[in-house]
């Protein structure tokens, strides 16, 4: 049986349907679908995408068998239309339209009004009595055909279009501005001039025979699949060349027949806000391309009520039919011919993130889609739009138009912030105390800047990437951050900075948009999102907060479907409280070192580091003990019985000491010790590669008294909280373990301390001791380590650094080229590298469970807030992911989507350890590719 290549559609009949996009292209499939459900679609037929391939294999000629099918379908079309192509009495005109699987707007070609020549034109004039309409159509046809099929078009991007040039000359001669001012005679003259130009430049006559025109146009549409624009577009959106385009041949309907005709494009809902209102534009007395071409300014669709009440009502009806049928917000093209409405195209409509969320939720409420579908239609990161403070849009636009845009950096912490520039943390805090809004502007930030960052509205840095300290901490705090702004030249000493030649000084107003990365001079008003006003500030009544209610609905649905628990990375009570408000079910990582920078703590911390003897160190630690205890008690109270994982000290000690001579002298003075001693101590702690140096559990092994103090602070706080009647569930986590003996050493101290504290305090509580899996040896020997660990938490930041053998802080120079060259498809610090790091994680999960079947498993690296990585954690069967407080809602949604996309029993969840090693990376690369965002169909 010969393959069918051509599919007919007409009033109430259609051989194709919307499920055939691969074969008929998006346009063809949906034209068939609309015709099939009885919408007014002009009849036509679609030549399949397979023919595109045959066409190229056949040296760019349409194969004879396909030609036969086209001729047969043309006859069918002529019958449905009641007119014949080229008929000198009553001619049929058609459009020849391209249409690939994925929409490639404007990339390929379409020819309208095909079938016109001097004889058919005269016949149409006689039939319609509208010479202007006929010659308007004729000159459009010659222009499009001349360009698309015959190749008369500008060669260079600076050349003007030869047809436009002729048109302009004509208008000048006639002294008019608008195309609409041209008479039938003018247009007829243009047709002649266009044809002459074609003859002159291309050396052949314009084809008069409609069949010849048809074959030329069909071939040209297939050829347009390989034009430069289309090739470039496919590269950009990863569309394979093998897909090919379909060709649609369709009876023309005319929007240019006079004041009772028109054409337009519309969305079934507002594509910007998601509001359930009809949204679009139209022009009366125009043909399709006029609306988008910008030659005339179209009118808002609501206006059509006045111009053509009946067509408007019909469109409103069709809007609902389409939404009920496709269960999606659709983008449509329509034409009105003398008061009769025709549908010419429909596809899923593009929309903003905000609209995507609103539409999904509304459609669930309207029972158009299920909750599960609603969840699948909201990208987790789109939720950011609901959480972030926002700039007053008109003010921002005015600022950019007024030339106040200074530069662009990385959009590291989404949201909007405006404030006065300060260049260090101390000032940031001091100014904030005076109720000044500040933007902390640094070359880069370090742990010493935590308090300043927390006091600032936003953080702006000249160096560092999306996972730089500034970016990481900003996201954890929910601060706006623009990082890695290479154009900034910051002079700390003078307290000034220059941006592209413009000088700014301390105290100047600046605005940063962490969603776009824009840095704008001056002040722009902002307001917090509704969600924050309700949940965090508690200043807004949910009843008055529609955006919040939308958010709450999504969260409730997500919680119903997810199996992963969501924890947060937080080390202060207020952060923890925010996280709980956002739905966190525990703390997955409490970094104790941030606490040492708090009020009154850095002093004793430095004393401890500078101590020469065990006694002196213990004396300093004794001062730290009550301070840490207070911090932990605060967190336990807020968390109210939810599990809290506390990591013992992790960073190298030199991070706690000042590095500038001036600061070292000041420290020496306050401590009453010689400056040289401080200086020498700092230099003796210096490490060439601190990432792999004396840090993590190594510190606690060398200085066991630090671990003992921290454990005591944790357990005394737990005892105290328990005595208040508040349940507690501490989990003590030892970092950077690579050998089971490291963990045994530290776990012994922790357990002995726990027992001692419980005895002393006369109260018992449950606690766990576990470890981070963050260096390859830890993963490789996870079975041994599990004998001493009650839980594992994957520290995927360090695990990525050590597995890939690259330092995150130095990766900026080559990681971006790496991504461009597609060596890594995604930044491995943002999205778990499943084939490498992921393989180690899987191994650790398998080995850990073999030794200790009930072992608790989680992740606390930055990846815990990344949707694709969350899906991977779901597939690994982890118990929880942990992320910064402001990403908790995103993680809840991502976990639900992961569960819905990977129902239990799906093969992907199977452990890989028994697979042959060689098959590993390849096999695991697959889910990564599958999770890649599909090209959004336009
Ligand atoms: P694109 O994919 O660039 O939108 P289309 O094939 O949809 O190209 O056609 C371009 C314009 O011509 C659109 O506005 C469309 O509505 C209009 N058009 C296409 N075919 C017809 C037709 N048969 N009758 C009237 N207008 C048409
Ligand atoms: Mg179109
Ligand atoms: Mg680590």
mmCIF file with all atom_site columns, N, CA and C in Angstrom, residues 276-327:
data_model
loop_
_atom_site.group_PDB
_atom_site.id
_atom_site.type_symbol
_atom_site.label_atom_id
_atom_site.label_alt_id
_atom_site.label_comp_id
_atom_site.label_asym_id
_atom_site.label_entity_id
_atom_site.label_seq_id
_atom_site.pdbx_PDB_ins_code
_atom_site.Cartn_x
_atom_site.Cartn_y
_atom_site.Cartn_z
_atom_site.occupancy
_atom_site.B_iso_or_equiv
_atom_site.pdbx_formal_charge
_atom_site.auth_seq_id
_atom_site.auth_comp_id
_atom_site.auth_asym_id
_atom_site.auth_atom_id
_atom_site.pdbx_PDB_model_num
ATOM 1   N N  . UNK A 1 276 ? -8.822  35.871 32.708 1.00 0.00 ? 276 UNK A N  1
ATOM 2   C CA . UNK A 1 276 ? -9.684  35.153 31.769 1.00 0.00 ? 276 UNK A CA 1
ATOM 3   C C  . UNK A 1 276 ? -10.483 36.144 30.923 1.00 0.00 ? 276 UNK A C  1
ATOM 4   N N  . UNK A 1 277 ? -9.766  36.899 30.101 1.00 0.00 ? 277 UNK A N  1
ATOM 5   C CA . UNK A 1 277 ? -10.428 37.833 29.183 1.00 0.00 ? 277 UNK A CA 1
ATOM 6   C C  . UNK A 1 277 ? -9.822  37.650 27.788 1.00 0.00 ? 277 UNK A C  1
ATOM 7   N N  . UNK A 1 278 ? -10.615 37.930 26.798 1.00 0.00 ? 278 UNK A N  1
ATOM 8   C CA . UNK A 1 278 ? -10.165 37.822 25.418 1.00 0.00 ? 278 UNK A CA 1
ATOM 9   C C  . UNK A 1 278 ? -9.119  38.906 25.175 1.00 0.00 ? 278 UNK A C  1
ATOM 10  N N  . UNK A 1 279 ? -8.072  38.561 24.436 1.00 0.00 ? 279 UNK A N  1
ATOM 11  C CA . UNK A 1 279 ? -6.897  39.425 24.381 1.00 0.00 ? 279 UNK A CA 1
ATOM 12  C C  . UNK A 1 279 ? -6.362  39.372 22.959 1.00 0.00 ? 279 UNK A C  1
ATOM 13  N N  . UNK A 1 280 ? -6.356  40.497 22.259 1.00 0.00 ? 280 UNK A N  1
ATOM 14  C CA . UNK A 1 280 ? -5.843  40.425 20.894 1.00 0.00 ? 280 UNK A CA 1
ATOM 15  C C  . UNK A 1 280 ? -6.021  41.720 20.128 1.00 0.00 ? 280 UNK A C  1
ATOM 16  N N  . UNK A 1 281 ? -5.734  41.636 18.844 1.00 0.00 ? 281 UNK A N  1
ATOM 17  C CA . UNK A 1 281 ? -5.748  42.826 17.991 1.00 0.00 ? 281 UNK A CA 1
ATOM 18  C C  . UNK A 1 281 ? -6.304  42.478 16.626 1.00 0.00 ? 281 UNK A C  1
ATOM 19  N N  . UNK A 1 282 ? -6.843  43.491 15.931 1.00 0.00 ? 282 UNK A N  1
ATOM 20  C CA . UNK A 1 282 ? -7.373  43.233 14.586 1.00 0.00 ? 282 UNK A CA 1
ATOM 21  C C  . UNK A 1 282 ? -7.303  44.508 13.754 1.00 0.00 ? 282 UNK A C  1
ATOM 22  N N  . UNK A 1 283 ? -7.464  44.330 12.456 1.00 0.00 ? 283 UNK A N  1
ATOM 23  C CA . UNK A 1 283 ? -7.553  45.456 11.522 1.00 0.00 ? 283 UNK A CA 1
ATOM 24  C C  . UNK A 1 283 ? -8.710  45.188 10.574 1.00 0.00 ? 283 UNK A C  1
ATOM 25  N N  . UNK A 1 284 ? -9.498  46.192 10.256 1.00 0.00 ? 284 UNK A N  1
ATOM 26  C CA . UNK A 1 284 ? -10.528 46.023 9.244  1.00 0.00 ? 284 UNK A CA 1
ATOM 27  C C  . UNK A 1 284 ? -9.878  46.281 7.883  1.00 0.00 ? 284 UNK A C  1
ATOM 28  N N  . UNK A 1 285 ? -10.465 45.684 6.870  1.00 0.00 ? 285 UNK A N  1
ATOM 29  C CA . UNK A 1 285 ? -9.985  45.816 5.492  1.00 0.00 ? 285 UNK A CA 1
ATOM 30  C C  . UNK A 1 285 ? -8.477  45.566 5.369  1.00 0.00 ? 285 UNK A C  1
ATOM 31  N N  . UNK A 1 286 ? -8.067  44.366 5.772  1.00 0.00 ? 286 UNK A N  1
ATOM 32  C CA . UNK A 1 286 ? -6.638  44.035 5.732  1.00 0.00 ? 286 UNK A CA 1
ATOM 33  C C  . UNK A 1 286 ? -6.451  42.538 5.533  1.00 0.00 ? 286 UNK A C  1
ATOM 34  N N  . UNK A 1 287 ? -5.272  42.147 5.060  1.00 0.00 ? 287 UNK A N  1
ATOM 35  C CA . UNK A 1 287 ? -4.943  40.731 4.988  1.00 0.00 ? 287 UNK A CA 1
ATOM 36  C C  . UNK A 1 287 ? -3.994  40.364 6.116  1.00 0.00 ? 287 UNK A C  1
ATOM 37  N N  . UNK A 1 288 ? -4.027  39.071 6.471  1.00 0.00 ? 288 UNK A N  1
ATOM 38  C CA . UNK A 1 288 ? -3.335  38.529 7.645  1.00 0.00 ? 288 UNK A CA 1
ATOM 39  C C  . UNK A 1 288 ? -2.068  39.215 8.079  1.00 0.00 ? 288 UNK A C  1
ATOM 40  N N  . UNK A 1 289 ? -1.095  39.291 7.170  1.00 0.00 ? 289 UNK A N  1
ATOM 41  C CA . UNK A 1 289 ? 0.217   39.739 7.628  1.00 0.00 ? 289 UNK A CA 1
ATOM 42  C C  . UNK A 1 289 ? 0.236   41.211 8.054  1.00 0.00 ? 289 UNK A C  1
ATOM 43  N N  . UNK A 1 290 ? -0.782  41.978 7.684  1.00 0.00 ? 290 UNK A N  1
ATOM 44  C CA . UNK A 1 290 ? -0.792  43.401 8.047  1.00 0.00 ? 290 UNK A CA 1
ATOM 45  C C  . UNK A 1 290 ? -0.786  43.631 9.554  1.00 0.00 ? 290 UNK A C  1
ATOM 46  N N  . UNK A 1 291 ? -1.443  42.732 10.296 1.00 0.00 ? 291 UNK A N  1
ATOM 47  C CA . UNK A 1 291 ? -1.569  42.948 11.735 1.00 0.00 ? 291 UNK A CA 1
ATOM 48  C C  . UNK A 1 291 ? -0.214  42.872 12.428 1.00 0.00 ? 291 UNK A C  1
ATOM 49  N N  . UNK A 1 292 ? 0.585   41.880 12.034 1.00 0.00 ? 292 UNK A N  1
ATOM 50  C CA . UNK A 1 292 ? 1.879   41.742 12.697 1.00 0.00 ? 292 UNK A CA 1
ATOM 51  C C  . UNK A 1 292 ? 2.968   42.603 12.061 1.00 0.00 ? 292 UNK A C  1
ATOM 52  N N  . UNK A 1 293 ? 2.779   42.984 10.778 1.00 0.00 ? 293 UNK A N  1
ATOM 53  C CA . UNK A 1 293 ? 3.847   43.687 10.070 1.00 0.00 ? 293 UNK A CA 1
ATOM 54  C C  . UNK A 1 293 ? 4.073   45.100 10.591 1.00 0.00 ? 293 UNK A C  1
ATOM 55  N N  . UNK A 1 294 ? 3.067   45.656 11.265 1.00 0.00 ? 294 UNK A N  1
ATOM 56  C CA . UNK A 1 294 ? 3.253   46.989 11.812 1.00 0.00 ? 294 UNK A CA 1
ATOM 57  C C  . UNK A 1 294 ? 3.093   48.107 10.790 1.00 0.00 ? 294 UNK A C  1
ATOM 58  N N  . UNK A 1 295 ? 2.554   47.784 9.603  1.00 0.00 ? 295 UNK A N  1
ATOM 59  C CA . UNK A 1 295 ? 2.333   48.848 8.622  1.00 0.00 ? 295 UNK A CA 1
ATOM 60  C C  . UNK A 1 295 ? 1.173   49.749 9.041  1.00 0.00 ? 295 UNK A C  1
ATOM 61  N N  . UNK A 1 296 ? 0.187   49.139 9.686  1.00 0.00 ? 296 UNK A N  1
ATOM 62  C CA . UNK A 1 296 ? -0.897  49.934 10.280 1.00 0.00 ? 296 UNK A CA 1
ATOM 63  C C  . UNK A 1 296 ? -1.042  49.503 11.737 1.00 0.00 ? 296 UNK A C  1
ATOM 64  N N  . UNK A 1 297 ? -1.480  50.435 12.595 1.00 0.00 ? 297 UNK A N  1
ATOM 65  C CA . UNK A 1 297 ? -1.604  50.084 14.014 1.00 0.00 ? 297 UNK A CA 1
ATOM 66  C C  . UNK A 1 297 ? -2.932  49.386 14.260 1.00 0.00 ? 297 UNK A C  1
ATOM 67  N N  . UNK A 1 298 ? -2.895  48.135 14.718 1.00 0.00 ? 298 UNK A N  1
ATOM 68  C CA . UNK A 1 298 ? -4.152  47.413 14.929 1.00 0.00 ? 298 UNK A CA 1
ATOM 69  C C  . UNK A 1 298 ? -4.921  47.907 16.156 1.00 0.00 ? 298 UNK A C  1
ATOM 70  N N  . UNK A 1 299 ? -6.177  47.530 16.215 1.00 0.00 ? 299 UNK A N  1
ATOM 71  C CA . UNK A 1 299 ? -7.046  47.939 17.322 1.00 0.00 ? 299 UNK A CA 1
ATOM 72  C C  . UNK A 1 299 ? -7.192  46.792 18.320 1.00 0.00 ? 299 UNK A C  1
ATOM 73  N N  . UNK A 1 300 ? -7.437  47.137 19.598 1.00 0.00 ? 300 UNK A N  1
ATOM 74  C CA . UNK A 1 300 ? -7.669  46.077 20.593 1.00 0.00 ? 300 UNK A CA 1
ATOM 75  C C  . UNK A 1 300 ? -8.948  45.294 20.261 1.00 0.00 ? 300 UNK A C  1
ATOM 76  N N  . UNK A 1 301 ? -8.915  43.996 20.522 1.00 0.00 ? 301 UNK A N  1
ATOM 77  C CA . UNK A 1 301 ? -9.988  43.110 20.087 1.00 0.00 ? 301 UNK A CA 1
ATOM 78  C C  . UNK A 1 301 ? -11.358 43.543 20.610 1.00 0.00 ? 301 UNK A C  1
ATOM 79  N N  . UNK A 1 302 ? -11.394 44.132 21.802 1.00 0.00 ? 302 UNK A N  1
ATOM 80  C CA . UNK A 1 302 ? -12.689 44.524 22.394 1.00 0.00 ? 302 UNK A CA 1
ATOM 81  C C  . UNK A 1 302 ? -13.427 45.504 21.490 1.00 0.00 ? 302 UNK A C  1
ATOM 82  N N  . UNK A 1 303 ? -12.647 46.250 20.710 1.00 0.00 ? 303 UNK A N  1
ATOM 83  C CA . UNK A 1 303 ? -13.220 47.213 19.787 1.00 0.00 ? 303 UNK A CA 1
ATOM 84  C C  . UNK A 1 303 ? -14.075 46.594 18.692 1.00 0.00 ? 303 UNK A C  1
ATOM 85  N N  . UNK A 1 304 ? -13.788 45.323 18.414 1.00 0.00 ? 304 UNK A N  1
ATOM 86  C CA . UNK A 1 304 ? -14.481 44.643 17.318 1.00 0.00 ? 304 UNK A CA 1
ATOM 87  C C  . UNK A 1 304 ? -15.984 44.580 17.575 1.00 0.00 ? 304 UNK A C  1
ATOM 88  N N  . UNK A 1 305 ? -16.329 44.629 18.872 1.00 0.00 ? 305 UNK A N  1
ATOM 89  C CA . UNK A 1 305 ? -17.749 44.662 19.243 1.00 0.00 ? 305 UNK A CA 1
ATOM 90  C C  . UNK A 1 305 ? -18.453 45.771 18.475 1.00 0.00 ? 305 UNK A C  1
ATOM 91  N N  . UNK A 1 306 ? -17.769 46.894 18.313 1.00 0.00 ? 306 UNK A N  1
ATOM 92  C CA . UNK A 1 306 ? -18.370 48.038 17.630 1.00 0.00 ? 306 UNK A CA 1
ATOM 93  C C  . UNK A 1 306 ? -18.345 47.853 16.119 1.00 0.00 ? 306 UNK A C  1
ATOM 94  N N  . UNK A 1 307 ? -17.210 47.340 15.608 1.00 0.00 ? 307 UNK A N  1
ATOM 95  C CA . UNK A 1 307 ? -17.059 47.224 14.152 1.00 0.00 ? 307 UNK A CA 1
ATOM 96  C C  . UNK A 1 307 ? -17.895 46.098 13.565 1.00 0.00 ? 307 UNK A C  1
ATOM 97  N N  . UNK A 1 308 ? -18.014 44.993 14.307 1.00 0.00 ? 308 UNK A N  1
ATOM 98  C CA . UNK A 1 308 ? -18.749 43.847 13.780 1.00 0.00 ? 308 UNK A CA 1
ATOM 99  C C  . UNK A 1 308 ? -19.229 42.986 14.940 1.00 0.00 ? 308 UNK A C  1
ATOM 100 N N  . UNK A 1 309 ? -20.384 43.382 15.457 1.00 0.00 ? 309 UNK A N  1
ATOM 101 C CA . UNK A 1 309 ? -20.918 42.760 16.662 1.00 0.00 ? 309 UNK A CA 1
ATOM 102 C C  . UNK A 1 309 ? -21.065 41.245 16.513 1.00 0.00 ? 309 UNK A C  1
ATOM 103 N N  . UNK A 1 310 ? -21.565 40.803 15.342 1.00 0.00 ? 310 UNK A N  1
ATOM 104 C CA . UNK A 1 310 ? -21.845 39.375 15.176 1.00 0.00 ? 310 UNK A CA 1
ATOM 105 C C  . UNK A 1 310 ? -20.564 38.544 15.122 1.00 0.00 ? 310 UNK A C  1
ATOM 106 N N  . UNK A 1 311 ? -19.592 39.022 14.381 1.00 0.00 ? 311 UNK A N  1
ATOM 107 C CA . UNK A 1 311 ? -18.330 38.280 14.325 1.00 0.00 ? 311 UNK A CA 1
ATOM 108 C C  . UNK A 1 311 ? -17.672 38.241 15.703 1.00 0.00 ? 311 UNK A C  1
ATOM 109 N N  . UNK A 1 312 ? -17.797 39.336 16.450 1.00 0.00 ? 312 UNK A N  1
ATOM 110 C CA . UNK A 1 312 ? -17.202 39.351 17.771 1.00 0.00 ? 312 UNK A CA 1
ATOM 111 C C  . UNK A 1 312 ? -17.843 38.285 18.667 1.00 0.00 ? 312 UNK A C  1
ATOM 112 N N  . UNK A 1 313 ? -19.184 38.227 18.617 1.00 0.00 ? 313 UNK A N  1
ATOM 113 C CA . UNK A 1 313 ? -19.893 37.233 19.429 1.00 0.00 ? 313 UNK A CA 1
ATOM 114 C C  . UNK A 1 313 ? -19.476 35.822 19.017 1.00 0.00 ? 313 UNK A C  1
ATOM 115 N N  . UNK A 1 314 ? -19.306 35.619 17.719 1.00 0.00 ? 314 UNK A N  1
ATOM 116 C CA . UNK A 1 314 ? -18.905 34.307 17.217 1.00 0.00 ? 314 UNK A CA 1
ATOM 117 C C  . UNK A 1 314 ? -17.476 33.958 17.711 1.00 0.00 ? 314 UNK A C  1
ATOM 118 N N  . UNK A 1 315 ? -16.617 34.955 17.698 1.00 0.00 ? 315 UNK A N  1
ATOM 119 C CA . UNK A 1 315 ? -15.252 34.742 18.192 1.00 0.00 ? 315 UNK A CA 1
ATOM 120 C C  . UNK A 1 315 ? -15.250 34.383 19.677 1.00 0.00 ? 315 UNK A C  1
ATOM 121 N N  . UNK A 1 316 ? -16.070 35.076 20.441 1.00 0.00 ? 316 UNK A N  1
ATOM 122 C CA . UNK A 1 316 ? -16.192 34.794 21.876 1.00 0.00 ? 316 UNK A CA 1
ATOM 123 C C  . UNK A 1 316 ? -16.640 33.344 22.086 1.00 0.00 ? 316 UNK A C  1
ATOM 124 N N  . UNK A 1 317 ? -17.585 32.924 21.258 1.00 0.00 ? 317 UNK A N  1
ATOM 125 C CA . UNK A 1 317 ? -18.077 31.558 21.372 1.00 0.00 ? 317 UNK A CA 1
ATOM 126 C C  . UNK A 1 317 ? -16.930 30.582 21.061 1.00 0.00 ? 317 UNK A C  1
ATOM 127 N N  . UNK A 1 318 ? -16.227 30.868 19.987 1.00 0.00 ? 318 UNK A N  1
ATOM 128 C CA . UNK A 1 318 ? -15.146 29.976 19.560 1.00 0.00 ? 318 UNK A CA 1
ATOM 129 C C  . UNK A 1 318 ? -14.022 29.942 20.588 1.00 0.00 ? 318 UNK A C  1
ATOM 130 N N  . UNK A 1 319 ? -13.787 31.074 21.214 1.00 0.00 ? 319 UNK A N  1
ATOM 131 C CA . UNK A 1 319 ? -12.762 31.124 22.272 1.00 0.00 ? 319 UNK A CA 1
ATOM 132 C C  . UNK A 1 319 ? -13.065 30.070 23.333 1.00 0.00 ? 319 UNK A C  1
ATOM 133 N N  . UNK A 1 320 ? -14.321 29.985 23.734 1.00 0.00 ? 320 UNK A N  1
ATOM 134 C CA . UNK A 1 320 ? -14.673 29.004 24.763 1.00 0.00 ? 320 UNK A CA 1
ATOM 135 C C  . UNK A 1 320 ? -14.619 27.585 24.222 1.00 0.00 ? 320 UNK A C  1
ATOM 136 N N  . UNK A 1 321 ? -15.084 27.418 22.979 1.00 0.00 ? 321 UNK A N  1
ATOM 137 C CA . UNK A 1 321 ? -15.031 26.079 22.364 1.00 0.00 ? 321 UNK A CA 1
ATOM 138 C C  . UNK A 1 321 ? -13.579 25.579 22.334 1.00 0.00 ? 321 UNK A C  1
ATOM 139 N N  . UNK A 1 322 ? -12.693 26.446 21.885 1.00 0.00 ? 322 UNK A N  1
ATOM 140 C CA . UNK A 1 322 ? -11.284 26.054 21.774 1.00 0.00 ? 322 UNK A CA 1
ATOM 141 C C  . UNK A 1 322 ? -10.694 25.697 23.135 1.00 0.00 ? 322 UNK A C  1
ATOM 142 N N  . UNK A 1 323 ? -10.982 26.518 24.132 1.00 0.00 ? 323 UNK A N  1
ATOM 143 C CA . UNK A 1 323 ? -10.408 26.249 25.450 1.00 0.00 ? 323 UNK A CA 1
ATOM 144 C C  . UNK A 1 323 ? -10.954 24.956 26.033 1.00 0.00 ? 323 UNK A C  1
ATOM 145 N N  . UNK A 1 324 ? -12.235 24.726 25.820 1.00 0.00 ? 324 UNK A N  1
ATOM 146 C CA . UNK A 1 324 ? -12.794 23.477 26.349 1.00 0.00 ? 324 UNK A CA 1
ATOM 147 C C  . UNK A 1 324 ? -12.206 22.296 25.598 1.00 0.00 ? 324 UNK A C  1
ATOM 148 N N  . UNK A 1 325 ? -11.974 22.477 24.309 1.00 0.00 ? 325 UNK A N  1
ATOM 149 C CA . UNK A 1 325 ? -11.497 21.373 23.512 1.00 0.00 ? 325 UNK A CA 1
ATOM 150 C C  . UNK A 1 325 ? -10.009 21.091 23.735 1.00 0.00 ? 325 UNK A C  1
ATOM 151 N N  . UNK A 1 326 ? -9.208  22.144 23.687 1.00 0.00 ? 326 UNK A N  1
ATOM 152 C CA . UNK A 1 326 ? -7.754  21.945 23.831 1.00 0.00 ? 326 UNK A CA 1
ATOM 153 C C  . UNK A 1 326 ? -7.326  21.970 25.299 1.00 0.00 ? 326 UNK A C  1
ATOM 154 N N  . UNK A 1 327 ? -8.192  22.458 26.152 1.00 0.00 ? 327 UNK A N  1
ATOM 155 C CA . UNK A 1 327 ? -7.904  22.598 27.586 1.00 0.00 ? 327 UNK A CA 1
ATOM 156 C C  . UNK A 1 327 ? -6.610  23.359 27.787 1.00 0.00 ? 327 UNK A C  1
#
